[in-house]
């Protein structure tokens, strides 16, 4: 004995074959779901009489023991354990003898690995969603605490109009809430049991895939055994969800890098969430934020690489599919770590509100408010834009301060000049979803509601 398939083979496997093909080093993290799948399968075999009640009990006891050995760290993997599925079945057979040798009846590693991966993804997506919700909660707390503080909003990385700091932070929250929605949606789509599809075509034995699907808590069973054993759309989708989430973390990371630079000076990182330089004693570096940016490249690469793996595969199972597992595990790990590290960074950082305000109080940032003042008096916007543009040009050329030019202008005057006062432009961003305090307080309520709803969805899915 040795491999699962030794019967047909004369000699043992070459070292080079094992070294290249064995997936145990990474798929051992499927052990818990593999054991769950085997429990459901042997109970299914028991229900249709393919194993006797005693045999079922013996196999279930052996599976319990395997689980206990793994938890205790005493489980011994063998050189010939190609993958975790082999290792578990091999040990069950050692423990339960002939009853154990019946465990794989009507089952293939092809439906088994698809089942395991889907079960694993169901858990992993909830963990990622939990991390994303936690980061959203941090952003929401910080937004609430920011009150009426404001900073320049940017387009093209040029100062454009003042916005509330809360508004800026909430922009990242809403991107994450789309990610959370995508994670739930992806989880719903992959909630299909492949168990019972066999190697590719089902079986002559009276298995009941609906029953094992229900036993495992899947929403339904597969429709087509070829599709069930060869489909890894769900892995690609998870990788996409994580890549886009990673891109969102990267964009947040990039802003943290900019804001914590001396040039911006909008953000001071807590010591616990920044790093030093090995040579330059004065340095404090935003390495978490940089890695959030850097790791997005790896997440995108994992998605692109796995799509390339899938694109040429004929039906049904091909060993190439094994290439999905490492990027999947890695992407989940990296995103969970990133969410937690960024969450800590944002929670503990100090916003330099004076710096932000000073950067936003350039009167020219209120130029559009002057134009809108003229619009309220009936001037077509395009004409108003030209009038104010002319005043800004004169002010920039050193003619006079913008406020004086505005106050002296026949169509504008002192009332319009007051629009340039610090804090007035942002307060006037009153339209729904806009950047001013009135609109943002509505937004904060909505963000609370959205988070509560998503927390409930998470709770319901975890139950
Ligand atoms: N370890 C494999 C995987 O992850 C499953 C093994 C199926 N192997 C086979 N030769 N049919 O896809």
XYZ file of C-alpha atoms in Angstrom, residues 24 115 192 303 362 371 416 446:
8
model
C -0.289 18.202 1.035
C -16.703 19.890 -1.901
C -23.635 24.174 -3.982
C -6.692 36.194 -10.137
C -7.453 78.951 0.124
C -20.281 81.270 -9.674
C -20.524 87.089 -2.089
C -27.158 55.665 6.531
